[in-house]
């Protein structure tokens, strides 16, 4: 005894209805599609739903003229649509590659500039440390003055060295700022702001 015949899957129905159009390359109305689809084994109750899925996926064209919907699908139409979609996808891919290359170049440029900016931060930090050392020594001198002349004298003698070091680092910081401006023309305002943020303002002056 043979088993019950298995019905067509939804995809099988789509394929068979699409054959109706491609075998004749004619323009149909719904009733004609239903009649021809039944001959291919598709139940008439399911034709409308399956046909609508083909229309939604652009496998079948539908145009309403007056009160009648006309349906057609030519084998070459789908390939043309797929080719167009492929070209659009390829264009988007190329644009994404271009943007990626541009972004990578910008990152490389920033990484090239970064060591210079880090060096500037280090120099300014050293300058600030020297200024703090000088201030600390001057405060110490004030406390020791008159109490221990020998110690006070030693500290006083150390001040010129600290002052010279601070002035020398200020020279270096100013030279570094000028060099950075020359190397990156057009970024003078950003560079000036960077140095000001790190303490090298117009108020910073050489120590006497």
XYZ file of C-alpha atoms in Angstrom:
208
model
C 0.000 0.000 0.000
C 1.517 3.261 -1.096
C 1.826 6.178 1.288
C -0.083 9.417 0.989
C 1.362 11.720 -1.671
C 3.283 14.564 -0.126
C 2.105 18.084 -1.011
C 4.263 20.792 -2.581
C 6.289 23.065 -0.344
C 5.829 26.821 -0.541
C 9.081 27.217 -2.494
C 8.024 24.455 -4.898
C 4.772 26.310 -5.531
C 6.680 29.532 -6.195
C 8.920 27.768 -8.698
C 6.004 26.178 -10.554
C 3.979 29.376 -10.753
C 7.049 31.210 -12.011
C 7.346 28.561 -14.735
C 3.877 29.569 -15.929
C 5.225 33.029 -16.792
C 8.621 32.027 -18.146
C 7.376 29.252 -20.410
C 5.202 31.580 -22.484
C 6.456 35.115 -21.714
C 2.838 36.284 -21.929
C 0.905 38.799 -19.852
C -1.774 37.188 -17.684
C -4.664 38.012 -15.423
C -5.133 36.218 -12.096
C -7.670 33.653 -13.327
C -5.331 32.591 -16.129
C -2.450 32.161 -13.690
C -4.677 30.121 -11.368
C -5.798 27.828 -14.200
C -2.265 27.190 -15.483
C -0.864 26.783 -11.953
C -3.417 24.075 -11.145
C -2.164 22.136 -14.169
C 1.301 22.249 -12.583
C 0.024 20.745 -9.343
C -0.566 23.901 -7.298
C -3.908 24.009 -5.502
C -6.082 26.881 -6.608
C -6.597 27.998 -2.998
C -2.893 28.749 -2.574
C -2.164 30.403 -5.940
C -3.091 33.934 -4.884
C -0.900 33.875 -1.747
C 2.100 32.358 -3.527
C 1.707 34.733 -6.460
C 1.647 37.733 -4.103
C 4.947 36.574 -2.563
C 6.492 36.505 -6.049
C 5.202 40.030 -6.692
C 6.579 41.242 -3.339
C 10.007 39.771 -4.142
C 10.033 41.360 -7.628
C 9.952 38.019 -9.431
C 6.596 38.913 -10.987
C 5.468 42.347 -12.162
C 1.937 43.564 -11.483
C 0.209 46.548 -13.055
C -3.387 47.622 -12.535
C -5.101 48.978 -15.629
C -8.658 50.044 -14.982
C -10.068 47.413 -12.658
C -7.863 44.567 -13.846
C -4.459 43.505 -12.542
C -2.088 42.325 -15.245
C 0.800 40.052 -14.334
C 3.995 39.169 -16.180
C 7.537 37.992 -15.634
C 10.285 37.552 -18.189
C 13.389 35.473 -17.397
C 15.732 38.339 -18.259
C 14.064 40.844 -15.898
C 15.211 39.173 -12.695
C 18.781 38.917 -13.920
C 18.760 42.622 -14.810
C 17.478 43.512 -11.328
C 20.039 41.268 -9.667
C 22.816 42.796 -11.747
C 21.677 46.285 -10.754
C 21.614 45.304 -7.076
C 25.079 43.779 -7.429
C 26.450 46.981 -8.967
C 24.894 49.074 -6.189
C 26.343 46.763 -3.534
C 29.761 46.908 -5.221
C 29.624 50.707 -5.293
C 28.779 50.804 -1.576
C 31.649 48.418 -0.878
C 34.114 50.580 -2.807
C 32.935 53.680 -0.943
C 33.377 51.874 2.374
C 36.912 50.855 1.340
C 37.703 54.455 0.358
C 36.469 55.769 3.700
C 38.464 53.085 5.530
C 41.641 54.060 3.650
C 41.075 57.750 4.380
C 40.458 57.053 8.061
C 43.608 54.921 8.275
C 45.638 57.761 6.733
C 44.229 60.250 9.252
C 45.056 57.881 12.112
C 48.629 57.489 10.816
C 49.009 61.270 10.665
C 47.770 61.678 14.225
C 50.105 58.931 15.411
C 52.997 60.722 13.677
C 52.160 63.961 15.483
C 51.570 62.321 18.849
C 55.257 61.893 19.841
C 55.853 65.624 19.309
C 52.898 66.541 21.502
C 53.953 64.036 24.159
C 57.446 65.534 24.154
C 55.944 68.994 24.602
C 53.932 67.759 27.592
C 57.056 66.236 29.133
C 59.040 69.454 28.688
C 56.287 71.561 30.195
C 55.973 69.149 33.124
C 59.719 69.413 33.732
C 59.510 73.191 33.597
C 56.699 73.199 36.143
C 58.683 70.847 38.404
C 61.684 73.187 38.306
C 59.514 76.175 39.124
C 58.103 74.276 42.102
C 61.619 73.361 43.226
C 62.684 77.004 43.114
C 59.607 78.097 45.057
C 60.253 75.378 47.636
C 63.883 76.431 48.065
C 62.950 80.081 48.412
C 60.427 79.144 51.110
C 63.086 77.101 52.866
C 65.488 80.036 52.763
C 62.849 82.238 54.354
C 62.437 79.764 57.205
C 66.161 79.257 57.743
C 67.277 82.821 57.362
C 68.671 84.053 60.664
C 68.478 80.605 62.350
C 71.275 78.727 60.652
C 73.405 80.951 58.497
C 75.514 78.072 57.145
C 72.568 76.021 55.926
C 70.814 79.107 54.654
C 73.889 80.145 52.713
C 74.098 76.699 51.075
C 70.491 76.885 50.017
C 70.922 80.416 48.690
C 73.887 79.259 46.633
C 71.731 76.517 45.075
C 69.052 78.937 43.915
C 70.954 80.326 40.866
C 71.429 76.797 39.541
C 67.743 76.020 39.907
C 66.835 79.363 38.329
C 69.131 78.731 35.362
C 67.667 75.263 34.884
C 64.132 76.630 34.940
C 65.000 79.358 32.433
C 66.752 76.822 30.215
C 63.699 74.571 30.176
C 61.504 77.576 29.386
C 63.766 78.247 26.401
C 63.365 74.641 25.326
C 59.588 74.773 25.696
C 59.327 77.966 23.627
C 61.644 76.523 20.980
C 59.576 73.344 20.858
C 56.390 75.359 20.416
C 57.913 77.393 17.568
C 59.245 74.235 15.901
C 55.851 72.520 16.161
C 54.132 75.497 14.521
C 56.616 75.419 11.641
C 56.187 71.699 11.151
C 52.394 71.809 11.141
C 51.377 74.985 9.293
C 47.733 75.867 9.613
C 47.504 74.429 13.135
C 49.035 77.421 14.926
C 45.912 78.146 16.966
C 45.523 74.501 18.072
C 49.217 74.265 18.985
C 49.095 77.528 20.939
C 46.048 76.249 22.817
C 47.770 72.946 23.566
C 50.782 74.657 25.134
C 48.564 77.048 27.097
C 46.542 74.114 28.454
C 49.790 72.579 29.650
C 50.944 75.694 31.480
C 52.935 77.672 28.900
C 50.877 80.872 28.965
C 51.823 84.522 28.465
C 52.069 84.805 32.252
C 54.992 82.363 32.363
C 58.183 84.432 32.361
C 61.863 83.899 32.950
C 63.017 83.793 36.553
C 65.282 86.557 37.817
